[in-house]
Every structure is written in C-alpha cells, then in structure tokens.
PDB file of C-alpha atoms and ligand atoms in Angstrom:
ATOM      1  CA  UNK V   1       5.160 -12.250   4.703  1.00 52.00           C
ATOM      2  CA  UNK V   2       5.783  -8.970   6.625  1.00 65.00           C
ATOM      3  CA  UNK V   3       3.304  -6.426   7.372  1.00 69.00           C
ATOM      4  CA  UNK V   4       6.086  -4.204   7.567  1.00 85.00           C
ATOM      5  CA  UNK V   5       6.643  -1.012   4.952  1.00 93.00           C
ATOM      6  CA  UNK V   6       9.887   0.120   5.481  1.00 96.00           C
ATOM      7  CA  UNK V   7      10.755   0.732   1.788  1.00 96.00           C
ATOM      8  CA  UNK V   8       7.661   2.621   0.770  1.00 95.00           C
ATOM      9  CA  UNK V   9       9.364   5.379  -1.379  1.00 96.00           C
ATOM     10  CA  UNK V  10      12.574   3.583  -1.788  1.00 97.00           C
ATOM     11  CA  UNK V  11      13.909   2.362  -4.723  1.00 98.00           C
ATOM     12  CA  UNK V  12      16.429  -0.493  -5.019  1.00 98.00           C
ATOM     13  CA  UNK V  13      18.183  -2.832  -7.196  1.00 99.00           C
ATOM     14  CA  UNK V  14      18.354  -6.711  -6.777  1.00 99.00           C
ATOM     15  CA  UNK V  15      20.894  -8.880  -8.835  1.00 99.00           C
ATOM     16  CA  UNK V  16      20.561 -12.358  -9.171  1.00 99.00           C
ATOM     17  CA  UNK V  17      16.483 -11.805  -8.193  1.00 98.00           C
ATOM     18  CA  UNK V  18      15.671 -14.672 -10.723  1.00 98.00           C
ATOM     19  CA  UNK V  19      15.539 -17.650  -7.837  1.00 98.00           C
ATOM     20  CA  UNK V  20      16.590 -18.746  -4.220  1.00 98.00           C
ATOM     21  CA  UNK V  21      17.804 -15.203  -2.131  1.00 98.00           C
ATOM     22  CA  UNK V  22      17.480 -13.090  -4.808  1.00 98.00           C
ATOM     23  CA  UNK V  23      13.481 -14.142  -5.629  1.00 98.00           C
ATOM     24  CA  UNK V  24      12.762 -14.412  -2.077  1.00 98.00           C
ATOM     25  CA  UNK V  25      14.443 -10.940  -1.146  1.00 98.00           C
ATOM     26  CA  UNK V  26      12.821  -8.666  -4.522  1.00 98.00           C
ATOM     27  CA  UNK V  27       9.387 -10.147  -2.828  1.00 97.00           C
ATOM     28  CA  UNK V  28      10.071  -9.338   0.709  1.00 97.00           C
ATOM     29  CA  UNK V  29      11.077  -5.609  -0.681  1.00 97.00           C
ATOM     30  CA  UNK V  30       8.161  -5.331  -2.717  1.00 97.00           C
ATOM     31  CA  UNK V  31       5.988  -6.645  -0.430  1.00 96.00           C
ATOM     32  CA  UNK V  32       7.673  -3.979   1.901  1.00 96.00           C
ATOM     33  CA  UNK V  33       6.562  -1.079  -0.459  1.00 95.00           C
ATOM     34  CA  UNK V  34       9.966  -0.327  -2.599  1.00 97.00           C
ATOM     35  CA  UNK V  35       9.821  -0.031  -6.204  1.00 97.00           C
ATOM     36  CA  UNK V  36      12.477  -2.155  -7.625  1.00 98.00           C
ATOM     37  CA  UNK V  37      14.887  -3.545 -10.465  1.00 98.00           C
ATOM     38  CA  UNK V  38      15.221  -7.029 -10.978  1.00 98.00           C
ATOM     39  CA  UNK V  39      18.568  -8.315 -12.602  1.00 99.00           C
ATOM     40  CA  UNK V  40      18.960 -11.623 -13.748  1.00 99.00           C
ATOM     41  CA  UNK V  41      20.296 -13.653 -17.047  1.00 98.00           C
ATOM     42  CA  UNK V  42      17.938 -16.449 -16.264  1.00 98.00           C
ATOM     43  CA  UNK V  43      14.803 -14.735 -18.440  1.00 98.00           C
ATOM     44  CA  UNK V  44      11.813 -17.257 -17.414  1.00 98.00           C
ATOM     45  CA  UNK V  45      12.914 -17.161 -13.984  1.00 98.00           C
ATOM     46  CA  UNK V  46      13.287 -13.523 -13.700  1.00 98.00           C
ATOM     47  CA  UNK V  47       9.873 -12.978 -15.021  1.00 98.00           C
ATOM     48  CA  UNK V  48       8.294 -15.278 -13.029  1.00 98.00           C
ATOM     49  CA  UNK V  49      10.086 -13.668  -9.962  1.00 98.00           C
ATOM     50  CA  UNK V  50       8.838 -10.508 -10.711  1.00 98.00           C
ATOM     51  CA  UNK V  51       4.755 -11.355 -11.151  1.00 97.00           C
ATOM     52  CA  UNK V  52       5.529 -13.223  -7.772  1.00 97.00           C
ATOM     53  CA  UNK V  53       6.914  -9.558  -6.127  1.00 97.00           C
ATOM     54  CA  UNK V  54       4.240  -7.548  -7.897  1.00 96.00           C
ATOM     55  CA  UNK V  55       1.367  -9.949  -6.089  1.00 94.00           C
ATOM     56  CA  UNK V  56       3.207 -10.041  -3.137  1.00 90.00           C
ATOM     57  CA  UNK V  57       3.023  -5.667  -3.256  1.00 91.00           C
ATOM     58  CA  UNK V  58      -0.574  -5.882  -4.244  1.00 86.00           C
ATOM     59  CA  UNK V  59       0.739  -3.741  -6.658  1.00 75.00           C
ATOM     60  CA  UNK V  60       1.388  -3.531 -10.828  1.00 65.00           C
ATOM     61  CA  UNK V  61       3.946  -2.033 -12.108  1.00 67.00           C
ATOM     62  CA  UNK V  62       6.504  -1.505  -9.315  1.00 93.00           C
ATOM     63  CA  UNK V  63       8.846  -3.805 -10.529  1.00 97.00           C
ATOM     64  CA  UNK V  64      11.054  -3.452 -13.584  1.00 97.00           C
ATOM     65  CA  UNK V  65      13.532  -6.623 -14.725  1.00 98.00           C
ATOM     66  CA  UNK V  66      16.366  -6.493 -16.736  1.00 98.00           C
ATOM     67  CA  UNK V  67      18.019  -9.387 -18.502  1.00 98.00           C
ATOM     68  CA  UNK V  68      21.597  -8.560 -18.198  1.00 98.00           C
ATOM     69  CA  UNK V  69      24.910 -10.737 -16.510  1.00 99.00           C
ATOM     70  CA  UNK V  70      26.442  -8.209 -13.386  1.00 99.00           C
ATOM     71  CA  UNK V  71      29.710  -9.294 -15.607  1.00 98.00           C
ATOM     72  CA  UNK V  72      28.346  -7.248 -18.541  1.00 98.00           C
ATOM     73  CA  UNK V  73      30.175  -3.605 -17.680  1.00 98.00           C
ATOM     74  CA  UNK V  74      28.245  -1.797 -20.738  1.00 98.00           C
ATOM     75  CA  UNK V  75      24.697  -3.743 -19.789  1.00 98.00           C
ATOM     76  CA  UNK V  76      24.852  -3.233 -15.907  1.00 99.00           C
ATOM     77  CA  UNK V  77      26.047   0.889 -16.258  1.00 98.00           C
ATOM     78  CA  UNK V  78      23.103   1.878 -18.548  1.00 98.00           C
ATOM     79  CA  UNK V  79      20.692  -0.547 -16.640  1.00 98.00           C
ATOM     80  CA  UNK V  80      21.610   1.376 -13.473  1.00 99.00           C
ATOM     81  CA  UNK V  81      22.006   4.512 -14.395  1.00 98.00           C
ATOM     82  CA  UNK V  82      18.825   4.159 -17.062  1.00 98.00           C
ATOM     83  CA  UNK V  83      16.666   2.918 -13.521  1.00 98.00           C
ATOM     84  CA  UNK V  84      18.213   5.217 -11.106  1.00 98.00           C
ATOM     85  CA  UNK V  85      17.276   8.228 -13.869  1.00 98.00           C
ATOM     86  CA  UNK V  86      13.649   7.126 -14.357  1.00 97.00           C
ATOM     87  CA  UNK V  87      12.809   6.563 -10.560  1.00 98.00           C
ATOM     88  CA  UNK V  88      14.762  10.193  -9.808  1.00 98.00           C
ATOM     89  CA  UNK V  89      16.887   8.231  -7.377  1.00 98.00           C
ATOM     90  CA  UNK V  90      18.586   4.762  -5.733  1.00 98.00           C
ATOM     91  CA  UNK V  91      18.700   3.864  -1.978  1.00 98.00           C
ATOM     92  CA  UNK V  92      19.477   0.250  -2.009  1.00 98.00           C
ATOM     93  CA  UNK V  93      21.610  -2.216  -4.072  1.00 99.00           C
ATOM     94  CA  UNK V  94      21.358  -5.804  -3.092  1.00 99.00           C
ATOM     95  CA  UNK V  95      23.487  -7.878  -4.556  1.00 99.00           C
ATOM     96  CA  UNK V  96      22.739 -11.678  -4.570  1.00 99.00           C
ATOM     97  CA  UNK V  97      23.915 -13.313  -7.848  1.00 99.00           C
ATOM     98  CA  UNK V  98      26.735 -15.769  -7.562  1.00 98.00           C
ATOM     99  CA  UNK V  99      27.307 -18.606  -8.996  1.00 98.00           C
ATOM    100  CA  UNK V 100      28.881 -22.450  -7.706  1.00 97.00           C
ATOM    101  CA  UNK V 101      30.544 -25.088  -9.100  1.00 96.00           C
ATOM    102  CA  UNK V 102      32.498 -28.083  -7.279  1.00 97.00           C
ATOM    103  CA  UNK V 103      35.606 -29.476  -8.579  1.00 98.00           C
ATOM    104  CA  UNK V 104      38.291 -31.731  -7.163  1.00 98.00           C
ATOM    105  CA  UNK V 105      40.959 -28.451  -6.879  1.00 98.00           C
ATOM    106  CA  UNK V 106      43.240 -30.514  -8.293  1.00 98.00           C
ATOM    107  CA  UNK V 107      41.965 -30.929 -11.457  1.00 98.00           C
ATOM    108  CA  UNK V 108      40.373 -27.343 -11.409  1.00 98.00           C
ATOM    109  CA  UNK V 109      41.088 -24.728 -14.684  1.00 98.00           C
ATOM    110  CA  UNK V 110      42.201 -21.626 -14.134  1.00 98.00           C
ATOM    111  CA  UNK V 111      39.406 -20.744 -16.507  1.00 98.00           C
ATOM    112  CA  UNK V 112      36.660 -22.295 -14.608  1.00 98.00           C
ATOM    113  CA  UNK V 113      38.315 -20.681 -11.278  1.00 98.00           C
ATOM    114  CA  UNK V 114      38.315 -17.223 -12.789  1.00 98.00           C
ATOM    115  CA  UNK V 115      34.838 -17.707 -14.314  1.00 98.00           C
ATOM    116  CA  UNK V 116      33.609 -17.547 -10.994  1.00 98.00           C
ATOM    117  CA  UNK V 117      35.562 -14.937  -8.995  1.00 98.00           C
ATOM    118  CA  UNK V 118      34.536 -13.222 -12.448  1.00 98.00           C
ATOM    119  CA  UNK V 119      30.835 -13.354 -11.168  1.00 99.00           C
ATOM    120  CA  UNK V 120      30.825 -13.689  -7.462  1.00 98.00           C
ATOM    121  CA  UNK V 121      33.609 -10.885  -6.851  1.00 99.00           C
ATOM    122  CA  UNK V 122      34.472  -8.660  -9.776  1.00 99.00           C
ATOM    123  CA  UNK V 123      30.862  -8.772 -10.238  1.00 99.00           C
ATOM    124  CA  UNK V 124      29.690  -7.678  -7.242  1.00 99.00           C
ATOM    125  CA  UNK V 125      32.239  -4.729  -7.375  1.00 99.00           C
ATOM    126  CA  UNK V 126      30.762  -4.097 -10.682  1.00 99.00           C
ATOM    127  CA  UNK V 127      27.381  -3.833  -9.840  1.00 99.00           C
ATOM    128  CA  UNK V 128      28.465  -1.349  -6.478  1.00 99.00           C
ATOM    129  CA  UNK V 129      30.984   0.712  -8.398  1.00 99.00           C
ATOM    130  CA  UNK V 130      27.846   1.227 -10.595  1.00 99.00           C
ATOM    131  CA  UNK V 131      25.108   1.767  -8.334  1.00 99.00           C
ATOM    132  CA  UNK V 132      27.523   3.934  -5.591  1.00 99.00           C
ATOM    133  CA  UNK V 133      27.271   7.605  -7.132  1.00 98.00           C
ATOM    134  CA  UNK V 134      23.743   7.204  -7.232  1.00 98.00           C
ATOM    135  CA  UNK V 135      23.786   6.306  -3.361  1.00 98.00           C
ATOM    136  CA  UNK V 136      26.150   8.821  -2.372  1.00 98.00           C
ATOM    137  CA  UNK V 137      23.416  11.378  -3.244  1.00 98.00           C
ATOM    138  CA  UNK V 138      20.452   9.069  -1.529  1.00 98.00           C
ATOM    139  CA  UNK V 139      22.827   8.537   1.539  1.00 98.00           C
ATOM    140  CA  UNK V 140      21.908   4.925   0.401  1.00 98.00           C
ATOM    141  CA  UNK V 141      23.345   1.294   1.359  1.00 98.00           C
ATOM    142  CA  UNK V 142      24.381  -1.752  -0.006  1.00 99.00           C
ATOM    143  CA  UNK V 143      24.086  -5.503   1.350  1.00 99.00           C
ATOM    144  CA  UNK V 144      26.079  -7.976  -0.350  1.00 99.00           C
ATOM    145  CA  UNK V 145      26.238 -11.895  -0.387  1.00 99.00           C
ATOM    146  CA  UNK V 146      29.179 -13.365   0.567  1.00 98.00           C
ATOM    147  CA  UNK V 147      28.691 -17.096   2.549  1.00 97.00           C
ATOM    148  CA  UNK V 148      30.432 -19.388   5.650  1.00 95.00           C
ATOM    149  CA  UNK V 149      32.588 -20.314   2.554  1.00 95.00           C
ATOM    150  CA  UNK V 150      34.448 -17.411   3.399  1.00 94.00           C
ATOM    151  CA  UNK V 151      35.494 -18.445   7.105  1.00 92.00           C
ATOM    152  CA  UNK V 152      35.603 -22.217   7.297  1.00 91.00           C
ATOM    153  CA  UNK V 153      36.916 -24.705   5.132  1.00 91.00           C
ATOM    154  CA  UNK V 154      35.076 -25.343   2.118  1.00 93.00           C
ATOM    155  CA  UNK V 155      36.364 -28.644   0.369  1.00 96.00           C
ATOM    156  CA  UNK V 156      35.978 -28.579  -3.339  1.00 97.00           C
ATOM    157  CA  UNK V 157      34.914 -25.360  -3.871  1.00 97.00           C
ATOM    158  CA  UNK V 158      38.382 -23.258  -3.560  1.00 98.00           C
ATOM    159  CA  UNK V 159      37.270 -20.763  -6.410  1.00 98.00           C
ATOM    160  CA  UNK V 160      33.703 -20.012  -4.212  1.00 98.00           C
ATOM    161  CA  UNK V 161      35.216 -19.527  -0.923  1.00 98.00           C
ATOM    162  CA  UNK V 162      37.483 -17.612  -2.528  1.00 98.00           C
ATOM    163  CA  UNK V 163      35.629 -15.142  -4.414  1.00 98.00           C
ATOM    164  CA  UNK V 164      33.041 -15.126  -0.686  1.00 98.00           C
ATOM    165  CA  UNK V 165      36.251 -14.393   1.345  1.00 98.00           C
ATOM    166  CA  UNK V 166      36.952 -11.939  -1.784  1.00 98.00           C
ATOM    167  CA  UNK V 167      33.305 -10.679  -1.504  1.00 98.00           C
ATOM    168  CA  UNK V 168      33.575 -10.089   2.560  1.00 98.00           C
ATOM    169  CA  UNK V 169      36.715  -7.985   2.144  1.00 98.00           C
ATOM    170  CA  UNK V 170      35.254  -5.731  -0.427  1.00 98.00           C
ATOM    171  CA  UNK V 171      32.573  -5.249   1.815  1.00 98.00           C
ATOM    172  CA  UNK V 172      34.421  -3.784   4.829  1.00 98.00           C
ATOM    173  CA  UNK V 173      36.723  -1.811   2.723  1.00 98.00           C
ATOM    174  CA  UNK V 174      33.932   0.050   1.134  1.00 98.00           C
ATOM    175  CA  UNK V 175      31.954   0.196   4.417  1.00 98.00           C
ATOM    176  CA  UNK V 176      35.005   2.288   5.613  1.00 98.00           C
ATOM    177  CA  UNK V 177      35.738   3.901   2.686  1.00 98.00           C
ATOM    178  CA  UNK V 178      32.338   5.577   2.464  1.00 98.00           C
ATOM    179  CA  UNK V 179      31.892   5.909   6.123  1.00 97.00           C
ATOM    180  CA  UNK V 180      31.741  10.098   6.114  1.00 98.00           C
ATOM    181  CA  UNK V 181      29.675  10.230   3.133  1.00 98.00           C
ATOM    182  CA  UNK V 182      26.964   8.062   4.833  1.00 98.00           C
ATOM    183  CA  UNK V 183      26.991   5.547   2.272  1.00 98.00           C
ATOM    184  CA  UNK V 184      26.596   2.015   4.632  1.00 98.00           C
ATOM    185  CA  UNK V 185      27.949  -1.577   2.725  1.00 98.00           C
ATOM    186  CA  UNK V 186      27.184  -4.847   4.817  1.00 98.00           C
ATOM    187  CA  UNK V 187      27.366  -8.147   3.716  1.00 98.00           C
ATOM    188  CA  UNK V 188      25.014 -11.600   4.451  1.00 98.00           C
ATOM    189  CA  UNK V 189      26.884 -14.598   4.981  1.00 98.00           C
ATOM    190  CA  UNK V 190      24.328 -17.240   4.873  1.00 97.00           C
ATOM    191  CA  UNK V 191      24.882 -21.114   5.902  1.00 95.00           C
ATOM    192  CA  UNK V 192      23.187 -23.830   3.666  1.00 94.00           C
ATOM    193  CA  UNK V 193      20.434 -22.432   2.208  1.00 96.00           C
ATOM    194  CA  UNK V 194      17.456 -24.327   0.434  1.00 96.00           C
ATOM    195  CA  UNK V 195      17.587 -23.076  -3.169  1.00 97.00           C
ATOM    196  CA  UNK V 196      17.960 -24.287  -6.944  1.00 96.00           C
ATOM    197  CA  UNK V 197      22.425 -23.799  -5.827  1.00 96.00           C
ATOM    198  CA  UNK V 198      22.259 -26.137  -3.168  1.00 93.00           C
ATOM    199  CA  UNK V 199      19.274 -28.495  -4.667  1.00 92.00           C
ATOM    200  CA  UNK V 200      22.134 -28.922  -7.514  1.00 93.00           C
ATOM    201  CA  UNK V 201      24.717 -30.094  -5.218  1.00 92.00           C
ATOM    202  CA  UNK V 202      22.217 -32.662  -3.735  1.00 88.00           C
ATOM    203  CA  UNK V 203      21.855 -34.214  -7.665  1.00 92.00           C
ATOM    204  CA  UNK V 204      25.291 -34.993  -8.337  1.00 91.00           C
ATOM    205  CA  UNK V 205      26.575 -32.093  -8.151  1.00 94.00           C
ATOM    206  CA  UNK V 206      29.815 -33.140  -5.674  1.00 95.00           C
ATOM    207  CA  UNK V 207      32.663 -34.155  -8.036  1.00 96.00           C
ATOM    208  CA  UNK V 208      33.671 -38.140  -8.143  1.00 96.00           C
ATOM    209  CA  UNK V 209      35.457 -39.513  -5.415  1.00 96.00           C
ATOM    210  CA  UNK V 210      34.486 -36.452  -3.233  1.00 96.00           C
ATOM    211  CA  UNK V 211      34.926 -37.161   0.951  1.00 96.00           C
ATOM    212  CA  UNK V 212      31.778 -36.215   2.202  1.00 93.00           C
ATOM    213  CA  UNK V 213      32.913 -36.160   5.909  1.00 92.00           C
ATOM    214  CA  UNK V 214      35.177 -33.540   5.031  1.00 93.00           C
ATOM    215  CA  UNK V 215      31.415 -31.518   5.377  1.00 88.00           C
ATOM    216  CA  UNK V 216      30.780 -32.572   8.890  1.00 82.00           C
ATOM    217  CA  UNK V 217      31.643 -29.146   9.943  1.00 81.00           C
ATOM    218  CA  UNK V 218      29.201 -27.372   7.426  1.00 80.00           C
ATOM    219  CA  UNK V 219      25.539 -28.623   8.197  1.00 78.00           C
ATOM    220  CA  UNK V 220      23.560 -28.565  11.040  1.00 84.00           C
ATOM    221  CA  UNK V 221      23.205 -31.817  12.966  1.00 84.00           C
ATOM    222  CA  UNK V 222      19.430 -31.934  12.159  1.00 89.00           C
ATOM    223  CA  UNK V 223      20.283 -31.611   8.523  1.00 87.00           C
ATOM    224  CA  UNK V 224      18.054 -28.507   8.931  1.00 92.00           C
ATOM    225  CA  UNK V 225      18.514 -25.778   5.932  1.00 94.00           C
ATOM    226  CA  UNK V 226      17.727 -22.296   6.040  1.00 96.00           C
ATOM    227  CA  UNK V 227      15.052 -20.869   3.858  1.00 98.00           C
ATOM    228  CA  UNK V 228      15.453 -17.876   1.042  1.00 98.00           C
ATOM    229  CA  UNK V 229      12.755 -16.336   3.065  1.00 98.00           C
ATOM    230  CA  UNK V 230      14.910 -16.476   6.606  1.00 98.00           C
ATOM    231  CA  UNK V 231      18.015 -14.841   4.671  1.00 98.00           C
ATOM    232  CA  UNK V 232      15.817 -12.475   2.473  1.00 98.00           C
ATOM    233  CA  UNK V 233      14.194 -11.023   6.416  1.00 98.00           C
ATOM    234  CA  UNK V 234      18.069 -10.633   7.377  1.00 98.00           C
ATOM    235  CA  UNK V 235      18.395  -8.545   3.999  1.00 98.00           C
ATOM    236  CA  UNK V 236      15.435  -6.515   4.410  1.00 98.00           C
ATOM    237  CA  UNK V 237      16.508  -5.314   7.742  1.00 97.00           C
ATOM    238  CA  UNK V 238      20.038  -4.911   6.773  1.00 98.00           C
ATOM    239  CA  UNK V 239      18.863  -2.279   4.188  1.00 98.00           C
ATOM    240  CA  UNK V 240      16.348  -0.313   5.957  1.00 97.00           C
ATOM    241  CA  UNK V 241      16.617   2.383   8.354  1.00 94.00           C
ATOM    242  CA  UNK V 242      16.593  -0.219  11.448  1.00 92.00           C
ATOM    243  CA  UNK V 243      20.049  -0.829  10.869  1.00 87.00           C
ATOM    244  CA  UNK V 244      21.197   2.212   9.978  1.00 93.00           C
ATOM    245  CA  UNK V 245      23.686   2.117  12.980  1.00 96.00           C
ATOM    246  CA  UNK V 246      25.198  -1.314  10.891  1.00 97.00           C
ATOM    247  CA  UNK V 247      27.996  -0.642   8.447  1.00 98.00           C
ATOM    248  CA  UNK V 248      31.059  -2.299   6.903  1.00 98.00           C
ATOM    249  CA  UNK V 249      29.874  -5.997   8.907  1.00 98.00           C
ATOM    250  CA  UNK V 250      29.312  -9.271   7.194  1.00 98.00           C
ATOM    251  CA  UNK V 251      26.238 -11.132   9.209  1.00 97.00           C
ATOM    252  CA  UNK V 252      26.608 -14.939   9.549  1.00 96.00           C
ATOM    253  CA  UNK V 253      23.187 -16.841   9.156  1.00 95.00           C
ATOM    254  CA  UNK V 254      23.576 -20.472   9.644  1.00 93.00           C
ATOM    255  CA  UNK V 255      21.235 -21.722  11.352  1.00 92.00           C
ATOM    256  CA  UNK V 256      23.944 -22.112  14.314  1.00 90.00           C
ATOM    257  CA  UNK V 257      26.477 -24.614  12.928  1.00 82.00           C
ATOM    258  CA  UNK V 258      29.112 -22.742  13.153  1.00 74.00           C
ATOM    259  CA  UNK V 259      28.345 -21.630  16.863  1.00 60.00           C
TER     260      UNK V 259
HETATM  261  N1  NAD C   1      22.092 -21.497  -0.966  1.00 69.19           N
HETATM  262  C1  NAD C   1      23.077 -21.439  -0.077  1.00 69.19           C
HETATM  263  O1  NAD C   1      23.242 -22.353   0.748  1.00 69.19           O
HETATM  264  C2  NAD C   1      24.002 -20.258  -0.050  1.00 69.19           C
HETATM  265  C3  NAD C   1      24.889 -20.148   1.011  1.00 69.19           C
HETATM  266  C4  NAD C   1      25.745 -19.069   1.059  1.00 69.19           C
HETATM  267  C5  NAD C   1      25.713 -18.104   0.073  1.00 69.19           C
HETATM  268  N2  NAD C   1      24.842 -18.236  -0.957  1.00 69.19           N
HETATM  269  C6  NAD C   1      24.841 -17.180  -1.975  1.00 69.19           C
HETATM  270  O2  NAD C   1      23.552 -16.662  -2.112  1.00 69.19           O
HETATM  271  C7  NAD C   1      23.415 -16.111  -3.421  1.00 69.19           C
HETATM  272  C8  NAD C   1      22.127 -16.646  -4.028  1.00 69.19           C
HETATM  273  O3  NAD C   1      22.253 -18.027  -4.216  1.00 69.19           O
HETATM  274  P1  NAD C   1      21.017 -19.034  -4.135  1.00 69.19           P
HETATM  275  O4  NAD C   1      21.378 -20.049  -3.140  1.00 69.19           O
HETATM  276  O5  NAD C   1      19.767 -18.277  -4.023  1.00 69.19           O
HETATM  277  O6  NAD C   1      21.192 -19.750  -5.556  1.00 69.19           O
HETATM  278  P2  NAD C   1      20.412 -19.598  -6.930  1.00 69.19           P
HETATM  279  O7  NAD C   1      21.217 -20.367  -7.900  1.00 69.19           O
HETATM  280  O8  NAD C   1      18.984 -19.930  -6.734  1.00 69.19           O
HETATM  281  O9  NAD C   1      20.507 -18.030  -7.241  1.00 69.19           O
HETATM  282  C9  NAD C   1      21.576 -17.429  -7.906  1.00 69.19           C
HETATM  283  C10 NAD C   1      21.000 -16.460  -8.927  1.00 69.19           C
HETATM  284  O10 NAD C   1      22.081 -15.732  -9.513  1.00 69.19           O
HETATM  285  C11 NAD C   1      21.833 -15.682 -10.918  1.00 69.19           C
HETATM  286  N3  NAD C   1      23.085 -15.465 -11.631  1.00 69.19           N
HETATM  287  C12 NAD C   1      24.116 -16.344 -11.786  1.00 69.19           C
HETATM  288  N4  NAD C   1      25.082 -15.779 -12.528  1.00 69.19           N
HETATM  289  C13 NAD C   1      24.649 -14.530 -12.845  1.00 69.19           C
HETATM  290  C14 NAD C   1      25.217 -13.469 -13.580  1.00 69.19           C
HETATM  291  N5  NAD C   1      26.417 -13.575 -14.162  1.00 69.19           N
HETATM  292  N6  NAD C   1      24.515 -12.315 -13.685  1.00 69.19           N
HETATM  293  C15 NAD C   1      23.297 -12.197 -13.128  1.00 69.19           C
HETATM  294  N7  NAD C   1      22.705 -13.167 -12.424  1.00 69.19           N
HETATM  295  C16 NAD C   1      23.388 -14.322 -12.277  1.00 69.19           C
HETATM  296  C17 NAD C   1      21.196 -17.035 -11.237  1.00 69.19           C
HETATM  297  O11 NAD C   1      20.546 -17.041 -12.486  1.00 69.19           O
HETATM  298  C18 NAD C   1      20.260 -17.193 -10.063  1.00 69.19           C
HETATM  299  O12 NAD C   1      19.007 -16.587 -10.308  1.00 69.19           O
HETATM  300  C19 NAD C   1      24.662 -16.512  -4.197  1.00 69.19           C
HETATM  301  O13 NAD C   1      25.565 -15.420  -4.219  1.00 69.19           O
HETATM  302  C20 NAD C   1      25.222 -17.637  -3.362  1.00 69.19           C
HETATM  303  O14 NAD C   1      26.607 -17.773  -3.523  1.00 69.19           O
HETATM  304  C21 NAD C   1      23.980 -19.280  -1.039  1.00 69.19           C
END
C-alpha cells in the first residue's frame, strides 16, 4: 500500500467498490486519506469492501456504502446528492461498475445486449450527470472504466466492447465539454485483469463452441494478468492533483499486449 496522502480532505465516490477495481481502488483512496462512498448492489461484498478500506485508513468511519444499481436514476441522485450534502462537497467520482457476459453474437438478445450498455454506458453517464454539478463547484474530476475491449477485437462480447468503446467516447466528450470550467474526465482502459469478472470467464464462462485463438491477440504471452491493485495505483493518480495537467484521455493498462 501507498504511503502517499493525496486525498486527505477529499471526498469521492466509487461505484462498483464491492470487488476487483472497485474494492482495490475505495482501499487505495482510503488508505490515501479521502473520505468516501461506496456503491455497490452486491451487499456482503460491499460491506466487506468497506471494513477492508476503513483498516487500510487506520481509520473508522470514513467510509459510507450504499446499496444501490448506477441504473437506479431515483437511488443514485439522492445517494449523491444526500453524500455530497453531508460531506459539504465532492472532488472525485470513480466509476468502476460494469458488468460482462459472453455470448455467441449470433444468438445474442437484444435484451441481454441492452442490459449491459444499460450498466456499463448509460450507467456511467448516470452516475457523472449526477455527481458533475457537485464537481463543477469542487473544480473536481472524474475517471471512468472503459477496457482494450474498446480498441481491439473482442470476440463474443459485442455488447461489452461496445458499451467500453461507448464508455471511452463519453469520456472525451465530457473532458472537452467541461474543459473551461475545470472539471477534468479521464478514463482507465485496463487489459486482463485478475478479478471475480475474469475468474468467471476462466469457469465456463466462454459460450459453447467458442474459438479460443480468436484471443491470441488479447493476453500477454506469459499469461501474466494485471492486479486490481496495479489498475486501482493508475486510478489514484488519475484523480489526484498529479495529473491535474490529464483531461479528456483514456489510459491503456495492459500489461503491454497490445504494444
Ligand atoms: N478484469 C478485467 O480484466 C477488466 C478489464 C477491462 C475492464 N474491466 C472493467 O473494470 C470494471 C471492474 O471490473 P472487475 O474486473 O473488477 O470485475 P468485478 O466483477 O469484480 O467488479 C464489478 C463490480 O461492479 C458491480 N456492479 C455490477 N453491476 C452493477 C450495477 N448495476 N450497479 C452497481 N454495481 C454494479 C459488481 O457487483 C462488482 O462489484 C468493470 O467496469 C469492467 O468492465 C475489467
């Protein structure tokens, strides 16, 4: 863990904080001084995620969770604004909830497709649309998640690329939107990532008849992954003040594969 304190009297939101990225990146903040909100609709998870931040702070009491989807308009606006009014003010919104699924596209539903461009992208927009009046006043930023989904062919999983490549555009068009009201929005793009999303894939979670070496492309030689912890670092100085110079970019971390 850092020794680092860049968010000491910061205040930030985290979706999707209940495991993988999101987990890792509410500890690295908290462990970095900020005082944070937790969103997740996995309610174990999230709790255990945020006793793991609090002891990673040294702190009690610094982290509040809410139970809530970043679909749920009427949950996610009083969430935000009901955080952002108790802690006087927001600097950061990280957004890291998104969901996977792999399907043959052939035989995909548009229900299933929408489902997740529901979560991944409108989502996301959601959760900044929400979260942005508060950082206009903070002269705040945003980092969101998109993934090497969104740049290189991603067999099987049209609706995820999709809603990434959906998820990197948003992110430079409100990077340059909000450029003169000093309002940054930046974007991770990690490669494969060690987590419960990829852990699934690895237990069946490839659809029958799938061609794996239609993947060649997307892993590392080594089979190395990435940890949460090496994408949740990438986060952490996204969002502070070291970066304050980066706006409106999407940051590839894979490890290399793609070099
Ligand atoms: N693991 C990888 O290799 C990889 C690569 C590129 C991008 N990503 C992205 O990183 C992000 C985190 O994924 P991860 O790998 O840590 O997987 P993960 O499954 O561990 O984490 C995703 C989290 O999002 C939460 N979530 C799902 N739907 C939600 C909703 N509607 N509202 C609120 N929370 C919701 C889940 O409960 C979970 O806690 C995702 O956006 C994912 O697409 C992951």
């Amino acid at each position: 863990m850092s020794s680092a304190a860049r968010f000491v009297d910061k205040v930030a939101i985290v979706t999707g904080a209940a495991t993988g990225i999101g987990r890792a990146t509410l500890a690295r903040l908290a462990s970095e001084g900020a005082t944070l909100l937790a969103v997740d609709v996995n309610v174990d998870a999230l709790a255990e995620s945020a006793d793991q931040a609090r002891s990673a702070a040294g702190q009690a009491g610094r982290v509040e969770t809410v139970v809530a989807s970043i679909t749920d308009e009427a949950a996610i606006k009083s969430a935000f604004a009901g955080f952002a009014e108790r802690q006087g003010k927001l600097d950061v919104l990280i957004n890291v909830a998104g969901v996977l699924r792999a399907v043959h596209s052939v035989e995909e539903t548009l229900e299933d497709f929408v489902r997740i461009l529901q979560i991944n992208l409108v989502g996301t927009f959601l959760c900044c649309r929400e979260a942005l009046p508060y950082l206009l006043e903070s002269k705040g930023n945003i980092v969101n998640t998109a993934s090497t989904s969104a740049y290189f062919g991603h067999p099987y999983m049209a609706a995820y690329a999709a809603s990434k490549g959906g998820v990197a555009a948003l992110t430079h068009t409100l990077g340059w939107e909000y450029i003169k009201r000093g309002v940054r929005v930046n974007a991770v793009a990690p490669g494969g990532i060690a987590t419960p999303m990829t852990d699934a894939m690895g237990a069946g979670g490839f659809p029958e008849g799938a061609d794996m070496s239609l993947f060649a492309h997307l892993s590392r030689p080594d089979g190395i992954y990435g940890s949460p912890e090496n994408i949740a670092s990438i986060i952490a100085m996204i969002a502070s003040e070291d970066d304050a110079y980066m706006n409106a970019e999407v940051v590839r971390v894979d490890g290399g594969y793609h070099g």
